[in-house]
Coordinates of C-alpha atoms and ligand atoms in Angstrom, one line a residue:
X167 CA 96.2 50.3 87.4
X168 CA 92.5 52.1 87.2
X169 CA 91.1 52.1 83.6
X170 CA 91.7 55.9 81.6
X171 CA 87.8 56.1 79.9
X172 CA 88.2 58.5 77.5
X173 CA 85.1 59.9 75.5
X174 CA 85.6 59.9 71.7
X175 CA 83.4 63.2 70.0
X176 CA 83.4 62.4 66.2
X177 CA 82.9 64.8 63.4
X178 CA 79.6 63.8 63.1
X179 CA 78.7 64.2 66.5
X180 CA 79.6 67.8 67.0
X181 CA 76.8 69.7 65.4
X182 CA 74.2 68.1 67.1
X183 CA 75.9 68.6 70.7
X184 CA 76.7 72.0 70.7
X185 CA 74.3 74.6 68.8
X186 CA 75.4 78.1 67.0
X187 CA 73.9 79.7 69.9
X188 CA 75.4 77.9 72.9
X189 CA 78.7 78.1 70.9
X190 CA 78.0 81.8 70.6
X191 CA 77.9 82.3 74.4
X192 CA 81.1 79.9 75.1
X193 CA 82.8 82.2 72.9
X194 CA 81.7 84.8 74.9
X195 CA 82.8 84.1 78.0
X196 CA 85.8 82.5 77.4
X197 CA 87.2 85.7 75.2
X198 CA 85.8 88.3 78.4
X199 CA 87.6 85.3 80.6
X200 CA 90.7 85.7 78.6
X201 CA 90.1 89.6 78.8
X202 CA 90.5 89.1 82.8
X203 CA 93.3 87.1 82.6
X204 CA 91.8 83.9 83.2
X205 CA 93.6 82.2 80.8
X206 CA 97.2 80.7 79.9
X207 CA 97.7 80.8 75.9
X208 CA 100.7 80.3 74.3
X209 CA 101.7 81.3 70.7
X210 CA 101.0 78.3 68.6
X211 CA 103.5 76.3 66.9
X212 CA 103.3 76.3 63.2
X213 CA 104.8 75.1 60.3
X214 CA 104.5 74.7 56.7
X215 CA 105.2 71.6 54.7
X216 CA 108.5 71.2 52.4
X217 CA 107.1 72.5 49.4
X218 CA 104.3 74.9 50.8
X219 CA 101.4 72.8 50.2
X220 CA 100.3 72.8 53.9
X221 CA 100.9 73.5 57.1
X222 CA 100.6 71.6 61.0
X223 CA 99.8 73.7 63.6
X224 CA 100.0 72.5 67.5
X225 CA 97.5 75.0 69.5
X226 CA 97.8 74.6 73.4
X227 CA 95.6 76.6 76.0
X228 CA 94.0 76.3 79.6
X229 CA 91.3 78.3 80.8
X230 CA 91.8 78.9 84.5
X231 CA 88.5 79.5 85.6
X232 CA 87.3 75.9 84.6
X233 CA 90.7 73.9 84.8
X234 CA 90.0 72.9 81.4
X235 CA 94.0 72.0 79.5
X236 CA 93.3 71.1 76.2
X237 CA 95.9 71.3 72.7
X238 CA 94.2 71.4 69.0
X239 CA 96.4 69.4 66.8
X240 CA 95.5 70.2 63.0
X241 CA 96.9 69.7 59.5
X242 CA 95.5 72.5 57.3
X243 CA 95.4 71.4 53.4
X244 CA 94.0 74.4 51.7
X245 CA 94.0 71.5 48.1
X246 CA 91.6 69.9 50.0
X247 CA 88.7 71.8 49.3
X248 CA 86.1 70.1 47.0
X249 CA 87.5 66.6 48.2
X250 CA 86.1 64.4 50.5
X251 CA 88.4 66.0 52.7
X252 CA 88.4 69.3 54.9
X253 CA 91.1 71.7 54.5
X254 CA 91.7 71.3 58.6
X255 CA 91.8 67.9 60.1
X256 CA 92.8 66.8 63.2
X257 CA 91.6 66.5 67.3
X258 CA 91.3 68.6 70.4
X259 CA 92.4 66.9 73.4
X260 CA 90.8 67.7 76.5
X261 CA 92.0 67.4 80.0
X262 CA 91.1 68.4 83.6
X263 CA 93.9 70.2 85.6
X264 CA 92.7 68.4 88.8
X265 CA 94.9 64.9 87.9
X266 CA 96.1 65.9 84.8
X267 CA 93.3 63.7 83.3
X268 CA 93.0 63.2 79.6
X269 CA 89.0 63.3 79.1
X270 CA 88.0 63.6 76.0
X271 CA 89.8 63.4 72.2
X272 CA 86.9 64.9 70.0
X273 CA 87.1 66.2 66.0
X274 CA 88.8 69.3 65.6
X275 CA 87.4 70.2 61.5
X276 CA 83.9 70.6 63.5
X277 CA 85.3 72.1 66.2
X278 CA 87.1 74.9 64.5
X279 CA 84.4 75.1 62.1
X280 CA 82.1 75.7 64.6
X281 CA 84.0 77.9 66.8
X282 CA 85.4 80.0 64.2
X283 CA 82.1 81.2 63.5
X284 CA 81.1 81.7 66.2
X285 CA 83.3 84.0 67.5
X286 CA 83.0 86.2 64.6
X287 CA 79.0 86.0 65.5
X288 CA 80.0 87.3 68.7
X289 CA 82.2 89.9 67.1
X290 CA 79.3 91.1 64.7
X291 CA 77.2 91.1 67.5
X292 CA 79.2 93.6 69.3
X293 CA 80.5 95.4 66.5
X294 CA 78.2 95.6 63.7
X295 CA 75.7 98.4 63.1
X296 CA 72.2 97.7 65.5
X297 CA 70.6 97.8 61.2
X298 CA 73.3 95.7 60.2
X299 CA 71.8 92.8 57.6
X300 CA 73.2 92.9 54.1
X301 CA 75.9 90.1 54.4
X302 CA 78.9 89.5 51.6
X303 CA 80.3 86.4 52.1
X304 CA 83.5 85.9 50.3
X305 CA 84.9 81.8 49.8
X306 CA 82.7 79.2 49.8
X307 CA 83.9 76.1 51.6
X308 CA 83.3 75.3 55.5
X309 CA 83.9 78.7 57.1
X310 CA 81.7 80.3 54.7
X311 CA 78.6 78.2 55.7
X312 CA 79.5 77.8 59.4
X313 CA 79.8 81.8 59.3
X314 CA 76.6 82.2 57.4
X315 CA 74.6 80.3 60.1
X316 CA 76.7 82.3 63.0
X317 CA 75.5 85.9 61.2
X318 CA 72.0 85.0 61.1
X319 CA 72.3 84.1 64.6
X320 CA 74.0 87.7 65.0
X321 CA 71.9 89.6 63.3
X322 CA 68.5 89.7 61.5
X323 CA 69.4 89.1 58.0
X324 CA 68.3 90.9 54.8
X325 CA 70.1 89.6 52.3
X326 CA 73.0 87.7 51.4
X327 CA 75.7 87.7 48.5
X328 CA 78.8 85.4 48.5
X329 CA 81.3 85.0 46.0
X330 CA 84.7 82.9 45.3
X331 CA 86.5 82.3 42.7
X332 CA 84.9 79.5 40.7
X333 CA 81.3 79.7 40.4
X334 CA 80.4 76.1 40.6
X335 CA 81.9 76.5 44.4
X336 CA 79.6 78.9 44.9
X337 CA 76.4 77.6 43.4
X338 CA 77.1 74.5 45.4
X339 CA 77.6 76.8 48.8
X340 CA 74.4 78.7 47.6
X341 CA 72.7 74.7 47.3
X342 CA 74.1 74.0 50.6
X343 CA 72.8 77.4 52.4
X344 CA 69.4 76.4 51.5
X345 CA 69.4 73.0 52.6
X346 CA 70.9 72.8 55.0
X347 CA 69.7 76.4 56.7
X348 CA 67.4 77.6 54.8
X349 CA 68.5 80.5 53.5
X350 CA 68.5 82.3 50.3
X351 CA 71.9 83.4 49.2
X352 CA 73.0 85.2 46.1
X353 CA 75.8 84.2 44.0
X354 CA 77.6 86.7 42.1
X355 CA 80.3 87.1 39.9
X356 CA 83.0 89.1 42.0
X357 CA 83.4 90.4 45.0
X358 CA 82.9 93.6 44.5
X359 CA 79.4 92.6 43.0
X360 CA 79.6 90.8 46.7
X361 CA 80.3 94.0 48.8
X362 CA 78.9 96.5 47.2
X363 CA 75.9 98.2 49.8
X364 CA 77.0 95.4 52.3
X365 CA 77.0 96.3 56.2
X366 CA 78.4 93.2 57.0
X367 CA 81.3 91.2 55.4
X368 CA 83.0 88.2 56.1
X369 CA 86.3 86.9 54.1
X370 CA 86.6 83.7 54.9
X371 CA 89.0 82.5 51.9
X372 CA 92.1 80.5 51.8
X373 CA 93.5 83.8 49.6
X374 CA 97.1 84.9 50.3
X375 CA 96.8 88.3 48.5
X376 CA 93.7 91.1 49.2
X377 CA 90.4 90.1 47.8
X378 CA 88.7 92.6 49.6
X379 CA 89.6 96.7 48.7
X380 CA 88.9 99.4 51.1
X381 CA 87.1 101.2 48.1
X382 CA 83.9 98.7 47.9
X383 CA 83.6 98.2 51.3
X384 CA 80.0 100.7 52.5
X385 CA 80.4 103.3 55.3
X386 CA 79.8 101.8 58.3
X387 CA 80.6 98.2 57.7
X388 CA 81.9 95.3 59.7
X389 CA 84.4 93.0 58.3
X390 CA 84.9 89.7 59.7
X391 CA 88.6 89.1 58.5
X392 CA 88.7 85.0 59.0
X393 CA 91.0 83.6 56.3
X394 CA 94.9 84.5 56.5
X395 CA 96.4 83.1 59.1
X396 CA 99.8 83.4 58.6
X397 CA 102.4 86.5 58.3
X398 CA 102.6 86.7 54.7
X399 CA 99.4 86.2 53.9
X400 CA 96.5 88.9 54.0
X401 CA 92.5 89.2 52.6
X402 CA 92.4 92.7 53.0
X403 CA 94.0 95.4 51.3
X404 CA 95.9 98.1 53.1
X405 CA 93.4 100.9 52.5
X406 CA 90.9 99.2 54.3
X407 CA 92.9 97.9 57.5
X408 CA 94.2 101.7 57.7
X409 CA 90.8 103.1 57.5
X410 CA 89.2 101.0 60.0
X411 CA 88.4 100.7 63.7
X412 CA 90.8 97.5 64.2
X413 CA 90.1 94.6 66.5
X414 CA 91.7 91.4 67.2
X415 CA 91.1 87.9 69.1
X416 CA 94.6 88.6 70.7
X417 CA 97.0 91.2 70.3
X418 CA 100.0 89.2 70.7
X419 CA 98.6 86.7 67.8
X420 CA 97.9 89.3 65.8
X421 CA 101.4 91.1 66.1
X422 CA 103.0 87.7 65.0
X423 CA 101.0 86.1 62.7
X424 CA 98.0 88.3 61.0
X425 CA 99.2 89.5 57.8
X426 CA 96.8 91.5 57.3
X427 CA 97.9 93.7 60.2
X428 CA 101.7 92.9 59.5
X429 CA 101.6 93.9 55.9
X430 CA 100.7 97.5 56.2
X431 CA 102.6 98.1 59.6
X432 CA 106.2 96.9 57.4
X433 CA 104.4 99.5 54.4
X434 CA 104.5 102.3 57.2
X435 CA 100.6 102.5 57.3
X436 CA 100.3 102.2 61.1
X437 CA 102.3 101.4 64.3
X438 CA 101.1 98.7 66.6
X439 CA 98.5 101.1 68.0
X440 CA 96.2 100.6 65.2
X441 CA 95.0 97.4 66.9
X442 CA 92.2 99.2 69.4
X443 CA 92.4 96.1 71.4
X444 CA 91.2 92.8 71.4
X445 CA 87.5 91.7 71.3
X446 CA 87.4 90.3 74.5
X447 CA 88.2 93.8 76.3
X448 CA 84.8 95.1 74.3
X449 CA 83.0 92.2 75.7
X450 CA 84.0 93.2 79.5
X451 CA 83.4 96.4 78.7
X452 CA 86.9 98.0 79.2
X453 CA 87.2 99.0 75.6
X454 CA 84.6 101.1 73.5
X455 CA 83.3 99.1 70.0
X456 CA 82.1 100.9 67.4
X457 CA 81.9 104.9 67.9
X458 CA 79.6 105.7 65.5
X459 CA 77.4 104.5 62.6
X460 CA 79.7 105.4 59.6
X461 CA 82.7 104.1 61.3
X462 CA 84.1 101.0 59.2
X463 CA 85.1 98.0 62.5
X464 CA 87.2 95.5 61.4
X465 CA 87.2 92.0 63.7
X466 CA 91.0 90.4 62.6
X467 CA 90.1 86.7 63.4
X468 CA 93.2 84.4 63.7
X469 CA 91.6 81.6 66.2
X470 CA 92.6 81.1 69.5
X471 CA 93.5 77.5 71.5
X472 CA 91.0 79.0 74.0
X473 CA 88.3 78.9 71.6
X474 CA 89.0 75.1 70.9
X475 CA 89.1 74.2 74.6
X476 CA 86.0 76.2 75.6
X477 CA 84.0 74.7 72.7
X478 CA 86.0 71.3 73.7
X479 CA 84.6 71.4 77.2
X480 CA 80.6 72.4 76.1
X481 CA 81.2 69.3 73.7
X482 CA 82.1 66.7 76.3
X483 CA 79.9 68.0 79.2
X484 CA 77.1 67.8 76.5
X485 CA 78.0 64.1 75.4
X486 CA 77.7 62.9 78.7
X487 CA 74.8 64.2 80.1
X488 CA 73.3 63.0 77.0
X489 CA 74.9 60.1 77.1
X490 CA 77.0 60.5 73.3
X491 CA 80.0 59.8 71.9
X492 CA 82.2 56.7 71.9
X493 CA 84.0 55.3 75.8
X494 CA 87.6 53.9 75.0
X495 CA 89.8 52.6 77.7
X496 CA 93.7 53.9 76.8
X497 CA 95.0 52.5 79.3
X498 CA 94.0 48.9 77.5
X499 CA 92.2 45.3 78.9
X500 CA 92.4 44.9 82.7
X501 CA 95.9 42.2 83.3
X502 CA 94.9 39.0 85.5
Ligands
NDP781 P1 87.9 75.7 52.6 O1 89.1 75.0 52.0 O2 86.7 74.9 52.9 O3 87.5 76.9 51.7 C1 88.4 77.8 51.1 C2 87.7 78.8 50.3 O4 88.7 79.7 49.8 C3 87.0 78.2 49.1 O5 85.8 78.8 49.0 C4 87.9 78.5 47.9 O6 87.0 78.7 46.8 C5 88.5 79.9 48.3 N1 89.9 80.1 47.8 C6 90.9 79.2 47.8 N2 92.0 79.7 47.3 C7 91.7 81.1 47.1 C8 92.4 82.2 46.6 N3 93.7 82.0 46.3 N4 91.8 83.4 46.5 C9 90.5 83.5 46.8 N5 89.8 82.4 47.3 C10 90.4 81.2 47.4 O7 88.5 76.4 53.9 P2 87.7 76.8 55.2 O8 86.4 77.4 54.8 O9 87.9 75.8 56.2 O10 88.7 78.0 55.7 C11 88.7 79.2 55.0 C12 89.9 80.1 55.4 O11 89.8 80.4 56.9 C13 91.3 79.4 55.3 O12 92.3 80.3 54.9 C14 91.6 78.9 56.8 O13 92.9 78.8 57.0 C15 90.9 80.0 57.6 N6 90.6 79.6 58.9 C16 90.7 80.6 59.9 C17 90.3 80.3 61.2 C18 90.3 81.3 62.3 O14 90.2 80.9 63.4 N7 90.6 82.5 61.9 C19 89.8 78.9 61.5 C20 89.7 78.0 60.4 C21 90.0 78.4 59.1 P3 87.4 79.0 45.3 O15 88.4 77.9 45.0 O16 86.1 78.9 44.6 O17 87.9 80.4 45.3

């Protein structure tokens, strides 16, 4: 039987194989891809731990254009934050359609750091005020720093503010932001302090309840709703989802798992209609953005399979023309 290489892509790998940028414009075109059609997504499969302390989601998708099949396994730990573990562990698997090959197994707390951001750079990009540059970033942990590289990328930045709930989070995010990316960042106290004057926001806590209010957030803002992932949990109140221009990664996601949308639909607020439509259809141009400048645009960020397998296949084309990453052999030593 022929051997089964299969390139290893380890956490540490990730970063220097695939750049904000270049993840920026894989995001692109795989969300206008899945806007054509050129995708098969299923729901993911979730489910939460016995007593509520995590969850283990299984996140399978193949992009049609490319052939690429690919399935994120993750746990997410939300305790873990502060250890010397990430909150979301696990691997994207990468195959070709052609064979049914398994190519590649690469980190998936990189990946979906990376990717996450990225698409809500690509959603700022397209949504966000042209003058958009006062950023409020609310958490602190690996989405916020991910995100604050992705909204420089998006947009020339003025000045940044982030906030969570216990400052020594924040001053070591604040540490980080300058180390690591050389930026000056604020920390303040709340997150109104955050908000307040901001034209960009991104909430990218592990919050189940609002920590963003509709009556802080500026005229003409653009909120990058990244944290809840589930049902029943939401980071933004009601007010504010009902007063804004609402876009999603995918409608059908967002229908069944964003909190944030399903919370105010069961209050009454809005019917499904208040999703405009999904990011993608703005990046192919069948769906109008932002319609003017005082117009608040909300981008309700779940994270998509696609994502993971589009950022999956950049990684392992990358690693081998470079010649990274680790060969194994699963099909084992050669019998004589
Ligand atoms: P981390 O664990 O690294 O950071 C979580 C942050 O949330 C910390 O800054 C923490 O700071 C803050 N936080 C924790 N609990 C609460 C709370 N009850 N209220 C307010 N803030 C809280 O997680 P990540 O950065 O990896 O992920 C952040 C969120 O984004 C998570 O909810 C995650 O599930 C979600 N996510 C969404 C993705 C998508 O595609 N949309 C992809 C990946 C993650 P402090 O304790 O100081 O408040």
């Amino acid at each position: 039987m022929p051997g089964m290489p299969i390139l290893f892509v380890s956490r540490a790998e990730v970063p220097g194989l695939l750049s904000m940028p270049d993840c920026m414009a894989a995001m692109a075109d795989v969300l206008a891809g899945l806007a054509r059609g050129e995708a098969i997504l299923p729901l993911r499969q979730v489910f939460r731990f016995p007593d509520g302390h995590g969850a283990f989601a299984a996140m399978p998708a193949m992009l049609t254009a490319t052939g690429a099949v690919g399935i994120k396994a993750i746990t997410v730990v939300p305790g873990n934050h502060g250890t010397a573990l990430d909150s979301h562990q696990g691997a994207v698997l990468l195959f070709e359609a052609g064979h049914g090959e398994l190519l590649a197994v690469l980190d998936a707390s990189s990946i979906t750091a990376l990717r996450t951001a990225a698409v809500s750079g690509v959603a700022t990009r397209a949504l966000a005020r042209e003058d958009a540059g006062d950023l409020a970033i609310l958490g602190s942990g690996v989405q916020a720093l991910t995100h604050l590289e992705a909204m420089a990328a998006a947009r020339p930045l003025r000045r940044v503010r982030a906030w969570s709930r216990d400052p020594a989070n924040v001053a070591t995010f604040v540490k980080h932001a300058r180390k690591r990316l050389e930026i000056a960042v604020e920390g303040v106290a709340s997150a109104q302090d955050a908000v307040d004057g901001a034209d960009i926001v991104c909430t990218v806590s592990a919050a189940r309840e609002p920590v963003l209010h509709a009556a802080w957030v500026a005229e003409g803002a653009h909120v990058n709703a990244v944290g809840a992932s589930l049902r029943t949990d939401r980071e933004l109140d009601s007010d504010l989802v009902a007063a804004s221009r609402l876009f999603v990664d995918r409608r059908e996601s967002a229908q069944n798992e964003a909190g944030d949308f399903l919370i105010p639909k069961a209050e009454g607020r809005f019917g499904d209609d208040h999703i405009r439509g999904e990011l993608g259809e703005v990046l192919v141009g069948s769906l109008p953005g932002r319609t003017g400048p005082r117009e608040i645009t909300v981008f309700k960020s779940l994270g998509l399979a696609v994502e993971d397998v589009a950022a999956a296949q950049a990684l392992f084309e990358n690693a081998r023309r470079l010649n990274r990453g680790t060969w194994f052999d699963l099909a084992g030593p050669a019998e004589h």
